[in-house]
Amino acid sequence: MKIALFGAGRIGQVHAASIARNADSDLVAVTDVVESAAKDLAKSHGAAVLSPKEILSDPSIDAMLIASSTNTHSDLIEAGIAAGKAIFCEKPIDLSLERAKQVGAAAQGYAKPIMMGFNRRFDPNFAALKAGIDQGDIGKTEMLAVTSYDPTPPPIDYIKVSGGLYRDMMIHDFDMCSFLFGMPATVTAHGSCLVDSDIGKAGDIDTAVVVLTYADGRIATIRNSRRAAFGYDQRVEVLGSDGMLSVENETENQLRRATADGITSAKPVYFFLERYMRAYEIEWAAFVESCKAGTPVPATIQDGINALALAEAANQSLSTGQSVEVTPELTSA
Amino acid sequence: MKIALFGAGRIGQVHAASIARNADSDLVAVTDVVESAAKDLAKSHGAAVLSPKEILSDPSIDAMLIASSTNTHSDLIEAGIAAGKAIFCEKPIDLSLERAKQVGAAAQGYAKPIMMGFNRRFDPNFAALKAGIDQGDIGKTEMLAVTSYDPTPPPIDYIKVSGGLYRDMMIHDFDMCSFLFGMPATVTAHGSCLVDSDIGKAGDIDTAVVVLTYADGRIATIRNSRRAAFGYDQRVEVLGSDGMLSVENETENQLRRATADGITSAKPVYFFLERYMRAYEIEWAAFVESCKAGTPVPATIQDGINALALAEAANQSLSTGQSVEVTPELTSA
Amino acid sequence: MKIALFGAGRIGQVHAASIARNADSDLVAVTDVVESAAKDLAKSHGAAVLSPKEILSDPSIDAMLIASSTNTHSDLIEAGIAAGKAIFCEKPIDLSLERAKQVGAAAQGYAKPIMMGFNRRFDPNFAALKAGIDQGDIGKTEMLAVTSYDPTPPPIDYIKVSGGLYRDMMIHDFDMCSFLFGMPATVTAHGSCLVDSDIGKAGDIDTAVVVLTYADGRIATIRNSRRAAFGYDQRVEVLGSDGMLSVENETENQLRRATADGITSAKPVYFFLERYMRAYEIEWAAFVESCKAGTPVPATIQDGINALALAEAANQSLSTGQSVEVTPELTSA
Amino acid sequence: MKIALFGAGRIGQVHAASIARNADSDLVAVTDVVESAAKDLAKSHGAAVLSPKEILSDPSIDAMLIASSTNTHSDLIEAGIAAGKAIFCEKPIDLSLERAKQVGAAAQGYAKPIMMGFNRRFDPNFAALKAGIDQGDIGKTEMLAVTSYDPTPPPIDYIKVSGGLYRDMMIHDFDMCSFLFGMPATVTAHGSCLVDSDIGKAGDIDTAVVVLTYADGRIATIRNSRRAAFGYDQRVEVLGSDGMLSVENETENQLRRATADGITSAKPVYFFLERYMRAYEIEWAAFVESCKAGTPVPATIQDGINALALAEAANQSLSTGQSVEVTPELTSA
């Protein structure tokens, strides 16, 4: 498969490496608004620098990998559909739920794979947890808790265009809940600005708890912070009728130091690039596999709409101080 | 100090052992509505079986330890105050917040110690966590999560008179939150019946999440289940600006078994008697110390009212589906 | 059972507490060369201070607990046999293997229980490991590794009369090997003085490795140090054809502190009194049970001779630089 | 740097991947006695299949990576020296210590890097342990313990040509000891055949303990088994005057399953390819760096001779039942 990459930034580079490591995919073109970035990345992978237009009109290019800035995602997906490409797109589809639903409508019935980059579904740890649930390791599931802390907040300039914590950061955790428990019935959001007052001034929060309840009585809890001094904290635990499955952090190494001050072990691996490096590779392989075998993608555009809808509901809940019901209208066009 | 024990049941026996192990306290009298229980326990500790009236009127008895059924607590505290005894009372003061406040009013200005049995404050693990916060190990605190699962639900007959999950079970966790974070500004409760449908039929829940928010923006989460197949799950974690403190479970032993099926280690110690055995001893020593030294008790009758008030708020939140504000009226007479 | 305690020092006090906690045993007499020590301990347990002679000639006293200094053990065991008492004796029987064998010969055919205080056999962790082996959790056993480090070396004055590291400290580990693997075929010892040069000047070592090989090819390794900055390190692991069983340290608490410096957890519990407190209680209960039920004691005088014989062999190996064969003569009279 | 690879087997493929991932090295030629293997590997890396002779005589090839069978190593190193190539060679240099010394002599004064593939030195865990020692985390080192168990024994045909457990398997652990503690003064070896009697029939052992003592009194212990039902067990711990550093196993994932049967976590990653994948990459980068910067290689041909000498001493100790002194003659030409 010949792949064109939109976006040569940090996450684009990660995807370029995944493409290279996969025997069935070949990076042939790169595009980026910062031309030097496109050139550097293209050069190191033996790819060409092309314009978006050139990519879309080149029939030899099989698939697009969209890793450009969020505000370009929806247009590029639609353009990719029009051009008949297989499409892999980083989350989110769009900051606007309405716009995302339009894209969803456009994708309706499209024959080629469109997959959303919910990388955590492909992390071997969370995948093993999911498999454990599916094979009945803990009986009927009852409660889910997702802990997701970033090591440090992003720059304020990023915060301002991020769409806010729920859409930018917790969207991954909403998708994790959907991945494990399906869509909830209600969303109740709490949030504050405790880490950096500039985040508050920018109209956002940096500390958040959201509770999801499900029609069958199950309850999920998500906790987010933009800062954890010890690094990237990514844990999930699920209680069921027969026990509990939990994923602990991966750590930098397995060294223990025992001294008069206690027993010290390594911190979690620093951030998402380290923590989810394998997940990105596996995710890409899953997309390639869907393209080759024609099987359904494991993270659909509807999954992208669903996560965005929950973020929207969380924002509404935070501003009203009320629980928000997740109606069919919320997630369908 | 000469101690009279009200209640010779399971928890009464635990306290009798603590009294015996403390060099400064002596169990001299036991009373129980089941006279044979009182006799057995009294005999094994060389104490007398007395009626409540005899205990209250015996000036040689310094202190009362109230471990009888919940519905007797408030009357006994008031009687103990009238009789001039030092008083240690198991939680809760009463199932009725109003009645508890009356007792609080009666205790106002009383010269002798009245201490509530919030045993978890005295668990060496949670005490070490509290000390870590107080000495600034993690900077300014931001989020608190309490996980508290019982191994199996109590009998339905107990459920029916328990006052409900929030008042009976989560009350300990409300107190833990107060111990670590003080009183919250709002209470938002979620709950379902997933473990045993008979609990639902009895009008109660067995699976619950409560979120507490604080005036300064901090957020606490409590998760309860009446059942955990792997045993008594008692964990607390606190995120702060400089890191995280967390208490993991104590386990039955330190054996690891590595086989082709994985690495297996022991379950948590089974239930509260095992998990908090040391806490009960330390708690009792703290009461005796307050009696001797005249220092404030570390778990006051107001702490008991506060925990009950939060349970009341949680019940109200669950029934209305709204967050409940914690007003001064909620906790004061 | 009425018990007389010989020795009111640190370990004597531990045993006195175990006697008190056991419903079937009653401490009635204490003796010690330091009379004030005997008085204090006797007083706190409502026992009498008696001379050894008075104890031995008092027919109402059922059993002797020998926790006096090592050089008194063999004489007291023999005197106890002569007086018809049940006997519990702290390790070792004697620093002289010859003398220990004489005591063993004297005990031959004695109808009442004589039990040696190898407390680690009764530690719930090591007992669980032994049970795991016995129930076939790891198939056929192959290798055993015992790690046993003290937090700090004892005073030099103690070192001088201790009989040396192998007889004083490693004797517990020799017994652990016998408990788990039986008697070895060869002993190969290595040792140095690295912790405190005064220990070397006193003719002893403080750092030691001993390898035991068994007739069937199994191999055990013991590592000892008189110092571990992080506290009392007591671990055992056994490899078998189907897996591995290992016992990790018990820690002071379950608190974790995650900061920019790593994840820090608590040290092992400090020393043998803390680490083996439950073991001492269970050990005493086992002795009482053997006395009551007439069942064999779980740690015999032959076990005491065996451990001492291995220490003797280790000393010989260290001085000759050769492996020493464990012949039947080494352990039999 | 243009690299020629000798050997296209399992380990050759691992090295080919490392070469490919390193921006400064390029795989240009592959050779193997099994020509189809050479072709497949060459093809997937865009390299040529050449004969050894062609490689040696091609001046554009900068370095040789020797991953062919052990019996070719010494000749190839000498040929590489004659041809003026930089050389990376898998361990061991040769099964014959004498022959290895000849190679060492031939390499004396050679201007280009010759590096031995002691991959474990480059494992981030062991490297962190070494760094901890060097920066004084645990004061003066005293004891070292290396545990190294393979998941399953190799085929008997491999055993027969392997040179025996000490030279084939424990050689890595000998090098780990040299890496951390330098060269010992004595070697005492123990070994048995417990895993597979066919290994014994082939004249080898499968279960082994070796003790190394150092001139300054330090002691190291190595434990090997050809089988661990739970997988590849690779641990190292070092006790020092101020504490202990230890490396625990890396596990397949971070999932925990808590049920009525206990808490189960994942096994160690299965075998050396998984466990040391990152080590191979870092090792190769270190070789490339030495070639580029002209700095000393971090694992020299003398390190290879030393490890082999210790294996030789262990074999001698096992057959005589005596400790063997490590004399200067043992390791020098």
mmCIF file of N, CA, C and O in Angstrom, chain C residues 118-187:
data_model
loop_
_atom_site.group_PDB
_atom_site.id
_atom_site.type_symbol
_atom_site.label_atom_id
_atom_site.label_comp_id
_atom_site.label_asym_id
_atom_site.label_seq_id
_atom_site.Cartn_x
_atom_site.Cartn_y
_atom_site.Cartn_z
ATOM 1 N N PHE C 118 12.881 -22.828 66.086
ATOM 2 C CA PHE C 118 13.174 -22.343 64.729
ATOM 3 C C PHE C 118 11.950 -21.591 64.218
ATOM 4 O O PHE C 118 11.133 -22.124 63.460
ATOM 5 N N ASN C 119 11.864 -20.336 64.626
ATOM 6 C CA ASN C 119 10.653 -19.544 64.429
ATOM 7 C C ASN C 119 10.259 -19.374 62.961
ATOM 8 O O ASN C 119 9.085 -19.266 62.640
ATOM 9 N N ARG C 120 11.259 -19.370 62.076
ATOM 10 C CA ARG C 120 10.923 -19.046 60.681
ATOM 11 C C ARG C 120 10.056 -20.114 60.019
ATOM 12 O O ARG C 120 9.340 -19.822 59.074
ATOM 13 N N ARG C 121 10.140 -21.331 60.520
ATOM 14 C CA ARG C 121 9.254 -22.371 59.992
ATOM 15 C C ARG C 121 7.788 -21.993 60.168
ATOM 16 O O ARG C 121 6.922 -22.508 59.471
ATOM 17 N N PHE C 122 7.503 -21.130 61.143
ATOM 18 C CA PHE C 122 6.115 -20.818 61.495
ATOM 19 C C PHE C 122 5.648 -19.492 60.913
ATOM 20 O O PHE C 122 4.501 -19.109 61.068
ATOM 21 N N ASP C 123 6.592 -18.779 60.299
ATOM 22 C CA ASP C 123 6.213 -17.554 59.592
ATOM 23 C C ASP C 123 5.184 -17.921 58.527
ATOM 24 O O ASP C 123 5.396 -18.843 57.730
ATOM 25 N N PRO C 124 4.058 -17.214 58.487
ATOM 26 C CA PRO C 124 3.006 -17.593 57.529
ATOM 27 C C PRO C 124 3.491 -17.581 56.081
ATOM 28 O O PRO C 124 2.982 -18.339 55.253
ATOM 29 N N ASN C 125 4.452 -16.718 55.761
ATOM 30 C CA ASN C 125 4.958 -16.669 54.396
ATOM 31 C C ASN C 125 5.734 -17.931 54.037
ATOM 32 O O ASN C 125 5.499 -18.558 53.004
ATOM 33 N N PHE C 126 6.677 -18.293 54.904
ATOM 34 C CA PHE C 126 7.495 -19.473 54.597
ATOM 35 C C PHE C 126 6.653 -20.750 54.719
ATOM 36 O O PHE C 126 6.872 -21.720 53.995
ATOM 37 N N ALA C 127 5.712 -20.735 55.652
ATOM 38 C CA ALA C 127 4.818 -21.889 55.775
ATOM 39 C C ALA C 127 3.985 -22.049 54.500
ATOM 40 O O ALA C 127 3.758 -23.171 54.021
ATOM 41 N N ALA C 128 3.563 -20.931 53.929
ATOM 42 C CA ALA C 128 2.793 -20.997 52.674
ATOM 43 C C ALA C 128 3.676 -21.497 51.532
ATOM 44 O O ALA C 128 3.226 -22.254 50.665
ATOM 45 N N LEU C 129 4.930 -21.086 51.539
ATOM 46 C CA LEU C 129 5.864 -21.567 50.511
ATOM 47 C C LEU C 129 6.044 -23.083 50.635
ATOM 48 O O LEU C 129 5.977 -23.821 49.655
ATOM 49 N N LYS C 130 6.244 -23.534 51.871
ATOM 50 C CA LYS C 130 6.399 -24.975 52.117
ATOM 51 C C LYS C 130 5.146 -25.730 51.672
ATOM 52 O O LYS C 130 5.227 -26.780 51.007
ATOM 53 N N ALA C 131 3.994 -25.196 51.997
ATOM 54 C CA ALA C 131 2.738 -25.844 51.602
ATOM 55 C C ALA C 131 2.628 -25.900 50.086
ATOM 56 O O ALA C 131 2.170 -26.900 49.522
ATOM 57 N N GLY C 132 3.049 -24.832 49.424
ATOM 58 C CA GLY C 132 3.013 -24.795 47.966
ATOM 59 C C GLY C 132 3.883 -25.887 47.358
ATOM 60 O O GLY C 132 3.491 -26.563 46.394
ATOM 61 N N ILE C 133 5.063 -26.069 47.918
ATOM 62 C CA ILE C 133 5.937 -27.156 47.449
ATOM 63 C C ILE C 133 5.251 -28.504 47.657
ATOM 64 O O ILE C 133 5.175 -29.333 46.751
ATOM 65 N N ASP C 134 4.747 -28.675 48.889
ATOM 66 C CA ASP C 134 4.168 -29.967 49.252
ATOM 67 C C ASP C 134 2.951 -30.321 48.399
ATOM 68 O O ASP C 134 2.714 -31.491 48.106
ATOM 69 N N GLN C 135 2.197 -29.314 48.011
ATOM 70 C CA GLN C 135 1.015 -29.608 47.198
ATOM 71 C C GLN C 135 1.333 -29.594 45.710
ATOM 72 O O GLN C 135 0.419 -29.656 44.868
ATOM 73 N N GLY C 136 2.613 -29.504 45.377
ATOM 74 C CA GLY C 136 3.021 -29.678 43.988
ATOM 75 C C GLY C 136 2.872 -28.468 43.094
ATOM 76 O O GLY C 136 2.899 -28.591 41.865
ATOM 77 N N ASP C 137 2.774 -27.286 43.695
ATOM 78 C CA ASP C 137 2.574 -26.067 42.883
ATOM 79 C C ASP C 137 3.656 -25.879 41.823
ATOM 80 O O ASP C 137 3.400 -25.288 40.771
ATOM 81 N N ILE C 138 4.874 -26.307 42.125
ATOM 82 C CA ILE C 138 5.971 -26.070 41.179
ATOM 83 C C ILE C 138 6.646 -27.376 40.766
ATOM 84 O O ILE C 138 7.793 -27.384 40.310
ATOM 85 N N GLY C 139 5.936 -28.490 40.894
ATOM 86 C CA GLY C 139 6.499 -29.766 40.469
ATOM 87 C C GLY C 139 7.648 -30.201 41.364
ATOM 88 O O GLY C 139 7.603 -30.018 42.583
ATOM 89 N N LYS C 140 8.660 -30.766 40.748
ATOM 90 C CA LYS C 140 9.848 -31.258 41.452
ATOM 91 C C LYS C 140 10.775 -30.087 41.742
ATOM 92 O O LYS C 140 11.098 -29.315 40.845
ATOM 93 N N THR C 141 11.222 -29.962 42.981
ATOM 94 C CA THR C 141 12.085 -28.819 43.312
ATOM 95 C C THR C 141 13.499 -29.031 42.798
ATOM 96 O O THR C 141 13.983 -30.158 42.720
ATOM 97 N N GLU C 142 14.161 -27.929 42.457
ATOM 98 C CA GLU C 142 15.497 -27.999 41.862
ATOM 99 C C GLU C 142 16.520 -27.084 42.541
ATOM 100 O O GLU C 142 17.615 -27.507 42.850
ATOM 101 N N MET C 143 16.163 -25.836 42.736
ATOM 102 C CA MET C 143 17.105 -24.901 43.356
ATOM 103 C C MET C 143 16.414 -24.095 44.439
ATOM 104 O O MET C 143 15.238 -23.769 44.327
ATOM 105 N N LEU C 144 17.185 -23.758 45.444
ATOM 106 C CA LEU C 144 16.680 -22.997 46.589
ATOM 107 C C LEU C 144 17.648 -21.857 46.848
ATOM 108 O O LEU C 144 18.865 -22.055 46.801
ATOM 109 N N ALA C 145 17.131 -20.672 47.079
ATOM 110 C CA ALA C 145 17.997 -19.546 47.426
ATOM 111 C C ALA C 145 17.422 -18.836 48.639
ATOM 112 O O ALA C 145 16.254 -18.456 48.644
ATOM 113 N N VAL C 146 18.250 -18.703 49.663
ATOM 114 C CA VAL C 146 17.846 -18.012 50.883
ATOM 115 C C VAL C 146 18.683 -16.744 51.015
ATOM 116 O O VAL C 146 19.914 -16.809 50.974
ATOM 117 N N THR C 147 18.004 -15.614 51.118
ATOM 118 C CA THR C 147 18.686 -14.345 51.353
ATOM 119 C C THR C 147 18.313 -13.883 52.746
ATOM 120 O O THR C 147 17.127 -13.798 53.068
ATOM 121 N N SER C 148 19.313 -13.594 53.561
ATOM 122 C CA SER C 148 19.029 -13.278 54.955
ATOM 123 C C SER C 148 20.049 -12.259 55.433
ATOM 124 O O SER C 148 21.190 -12.591 55.725
ATOM 125 N N TYR C 149 19.619 -10.998 55.458
ATOM 126 C CA TYR C 149 20.510 -9.910 55.867
ATOM 127 C C TYR C 149 19.949 -9.246 57.117
ATOM 128 O O TYR C 149 18.767 -8.890 57.144
ATOM 129 N N ASP C 150 20.783 -9.047 58.114
ATOM 130 C CA ASP C 150 20.374 -8.257 59.273
ATOM 131 C C ASP C 150 20.485 -6.775 58.941
ATOM 132 O O ASP C 150 21.279 -6.388 58.091
ATOM 133 N N PRO C 151 19.703 -5.940 59.625
ATOM 134 C CA PRO C 151 19.832 -4.500 59.348
ATOM 135 C C PRO C 151 21.184 -3.938 59.799
ATOM 136 O O PRO C 151 21.802 -3.155 59.084
ATOM 137 N N THR C 152 21.623 -4.336 60.987
ATOM 138 C CA THR C 152 22.911 -3.855 61.495
ATOM 139 C C THR C 152 23.575 -4.973 62.290
ATOM 140 O O THR C 152 22.889 -5.825 62.849
ATOM 141 N N PRO C 153 24.903 -4.974 62.342
ATOM 142 C CA PRO C 153 25.590 -6.024 63.107
ATOM 143 C C PRO C 153 25.354 -5.846 64.605
ATOM 144 O O PRO C 153 25.105 -4.733 65.068
ATOM 145 N N PRO C 154 25.407 -6.931 65.342
ATOM 146 C CA PRO C 154 25.279 -6.843 66.795
ATOM 147 C C PRO C 154 26.559 -6.221 67.385
ATOM 148 O O PRO C 154 27.545 -6.076 66.685
ATOM 149 N N PRO C 155 26.551 -5.887 68.668
ATOM 150 C CA PRO C 155 27.772 -5.357 69.296
ATOM 151 C C PRO C 155 28.907 -6.375 69.222
ATOM 152 O O PRO C 155 28.668 -7.582 69.206
ATOM 153 N N ILE C 156 30.119 -5.869 69.175
ATOM 154 C CA ILE C 156 31.297 -6.746 69.099
ATOM 155 C C ILE C 156 31.332 -7.732 70.277
ATOM 156 O O ILE C 156 31.718 -8.887 70.118
ATOM 157 N N ASP C 157 30.892 -7.286 71.437
ATOM 158 C CA ASP C 157 30.896 -8.180 72.600
ATOM 159 C C ASP C 157 29.998 -9.390 72.367
ATOM 160 O O ASP C 157 30.289 -10.484 72.839
ATOM 161 N N TYR C 158 28.916 -9.156 71.665
ATOM 162 C CA TYR C 158 28.033 -10.274 71.319
ATOM 163 C C TYR C 158 28.711 -11.165 70.280
ATOM 164 O O TYR C 158 28.675 -12.394 70.388
ATOM 165 N N ILE C 159 29.297 -10.544 69.262
ATOM 166 C CA ILE C 159 29.992 -11.297 68.209
ATOM 167 C C ILE C 159 30.978 -12.289 68.843
ATOM 168 O O ILE C 159 31.048 -13.460 68.461
ATOM 169 N N LYS C 160 31.715 -11.802 69.852
ATOM 170 C CA LYS C 160 32.786 -12.615 70.456
ATOM 171 C C LYS C 160 32.280 -13.915 71.100
ATOM 172 O O LYS C 160 33.008 -14.899 71.162
ATOM 173 N N VAL C 161 31.055 -13.890 71.598
ATOM 174 C CA VAL C 161 30.526 -15.089 72.265
ATOM 175 C C VAL C 161 29.462 -15.782 71.411
ATOM 176 O O VAL C 161 28.816 -16.722 71.868
ATOM 177 N N SER C 162 29.295 -15.309 70.189
ATOM 178 C CA SER C 162 28.160 -15.782 69.373
ATOM 179 C C SER C 162 28.387 -17.164 68.763
ATOM 180 O O SER C 162 27.450 -17.815 68.319
ATOM 181 N N GLY C 163 29.650 -17.589 68.717
ATOM 182 C CA GLY C 163 29.941 -18.841 68.025
ATOM 183 C C GLY C 163 30.213 -18.627 66.540
ATOM 184 O O GLY C 163 30.471 -19.572 65.802
ATOM 185 N N GLY C 164 30.156 -17.382 66.108
ATOM 186 C CA GLY C 164 30.449 -17.086 64.702
ATOM 187 C C GLY C 164 29.196 -17.032 63.857
ATOM 188 O O GLY C 164 28.168 -17.611 64.202
ATOM 189 N N LEU C 165 29.298 -16.335 62.713
ATOM 190 C CA LEU C 165 28.140 -16.092 61.838
ATOM 191 C C LEU C 165 27.383 -17.362 61.472
ATOM 192 O O LEU C 165 26.155 -17.398 61.502
ATOM 193 N N TYR C 166 28.103 -18.431 61.134
ATOM 194 C CA TYR C 166 27.398 -19.634 60.673
ATOM 195 C C TYR C 166 26.529 -20.242 61.776
ATOM 196 O O TYR C 166 25.424 -20.708 61.525
ATOM 197 N N ARG C 167 27.057 -20.251 63.009
ATOM 198 C CA ARG C 167 26.333 -20.867 64.118
ATOM 199 C C ARG C 167 25.280 -19.936 64.714
ATOM 200 O O ARG C 167 24.294 -20.368 65.311
ATOM 201 N N ASP C 168 25.545 -18.626 64.592
ATOM 202 C CA ASP C 168 24.675 -17.661 65.270
ATOM 203 C C ASP C 168 23.579 -17.132 64.338
ATOM 204 O O ASP C 168 22.429 -16.992 64.737
ATOM 205 N N MET C 169 23.951 -16.857 63.112
ATOM 206 C CA MET C 169 23.022 -16.189 62.194
ATOM 207 C C MET C 169 22.537 -17.133 61.094
ATOM 208 O O MET C 169 21.338 -17.299 60.885
ATOM 209 N N MET C 170 23.469 -17.782 60.409
ATOM 210 C CA MET C 170 23.081 -18.637 59.293
ATOM 211 C C MET C 170 22.390 -19.914 59.757
ATOM 212 O O MET C 170 21.758 -20.620 58.957
ATOM 213 N N ILE C 171 22.467 -20.193 61.043
ATOM 214 C CA ILE C 171 21.832 -21.412 61.550
ATOM 215 C C ILE C 171 20.334 -21.432 61.206
ATOM 216 O O ILE C 171 19.765 -22.488 60.914
ATOM 217 N N HIS C 172 19.723 -20.244 61.226
ATOM 218 C CA HIS C 172 18.315 -20.144 60.821
ATOM 219 C C HIS C 172 18.132 -20.540 59.358
ATOM 220 O O HIS C 172 17.141 -21.148 58.985
ATOM 221 N N ASP C 173 19.078 -20.146 58.531
ATOM 222 C CA ASP C 173 18.969 -20.414 57.095
ATOM 223 C C ASP C 173 19.291 -21.883 56.813
ATOM 224 O O ASP C 173 18.696 -22.483 55.917
ATOM 225 N N PHE C 174 20.238 -22.446 57.580
ATOM 226 C CA PHE C 174 20.474 -23.890 57.449
ATOM 227 C C PHE C 174 19.190 -24.640 57.771
ATOM 228 O O PHE C 174 18.813 -25.589 57.076
ATOM 229 N N ASP C 175 18.526 -24.195 58.830
ATOM 230 C CA ASP C 175 17.284 -24.886 59.172
ATOM 231 C C ASP C 175 16.213 -24.673 58.104
ATOM 232 O O ASP C 175 15.442 -25.591 57.817
ATOM 233 N N MET C 176 16.173 -23.474 57.528
ATOM 234 C CA MET C 176 15.207 -23.223 56.446
ATOM 235 C C MET C 176 15.460 -24.191 55.284
ATOM 236 O O MET C 176 14.530 -24.757 54.707
ATOM 237 N N CYS C 177 16.748 -24.401 54.967
ATOM 238 C CA CYS C 177 17.084 -25.347 53.889
ATOM 239 C C CYS C 177 16.640 -26.761 54.254
ATOM 240 O O CYS C 177 16.090 -27.487 53.421
ATOM 241 N N SER C 178 16.878 -27.151 55.484
ATOM 242 C CA SER C 178 16.462 -28.490 55.917
ATOM 243 C C SER C 178 14.948 -28.618 55.893
ATOM 244 O O SER C 178 14.399 -29.649 55.497
ATOM 245 N N PHE C 179 14.292 -27.551 56.326
ATOM 246 C CA PHE C 179 12.824 -27.513 56.348
ATOM 247 C C PHE C 179 12.269 -27.740 54.941
ATOM 248 O O PHE C 179 11.313 -28.481 54.742
ATOM 249 N N LEU C 180 12.918 -27.122 53.949
ATOM 250 C CA LEU C 180 12.389 -27.149 52.589
ATOM 251 C C LEU C 180 12.977 -28.263 51.726
ATOM 252 O O LEU C 180 12.297 -28.819 50.867
ATOM 253 N N PHE C 181 14.259 -28.592 51.970
ATOM 254 C CA PHE C 181 14.958 -29.509 51.056
ATOM 255 C C PHE C 181 15.542 -30.732 51.766
ATOM 256 O O PHE C 181 16.078 -31.621 51.107
ATOM 257 N N GLY C 182 15.472 -30.790 53.091
ATOM 258 C CA GLY C 182 16.118 -31.891 53.813
ATOM 259 C C GLY C 182 17.603 -31.654 53.972
ATOM 260 O O GLY C 182 18.092 -30.554 53.735
ATOM 261 N N MET C 183 18.332 -32.728 54.376
ATOM 262 C CA MET C 183 19.764 -32.575 54.668
ATOM 263 C C MET C 183 20.585 -32.698 53.387
ATOM 264 O O MET C 183 20.355 -33.586 52.570
ATOM 265 N N PRO C 184 21.573 -31.815 53.221
ATOM 266 C CA PRO C 184 22.395 -31.817 52.005
ATOM 267 C C PRO C 184 23.495 -32.870 52.061
ATOM 268 O O PRO C 184 23.734 -33.492 53.102
ATOM 269 N N ALA C 185 24.158 -33.022 50.918
ATOM 270 C CA ALA C 185 25.281 -33.951 50.825
ATOM 271 C C ALA C 185 26.613 -33.252 51.028
ATOM 272 O O ALA C 185 27.553 -33.827 51.567
ATOM 273 N N THR C 186 26.708 -31.999 50.569
ATOM 274 C CA THR C 186 27.957 -31.241 50.742
ATOM 275 C C THR C 186 27.658 -29.803 51.146
ATOM 276 O O THR C 186 26.595 -29.261 50.853
ATOM 277 N N VAL C 187 28.651 -29.220 51.813
ATOM 278 C CA VAL C 187 28.590 -27.823 52.252
ATOM 279 C C VAL C 187 29.850 -27.116 51.751
ATOM 280 O O VAL C 187 30.958 -27.589 52.012
#
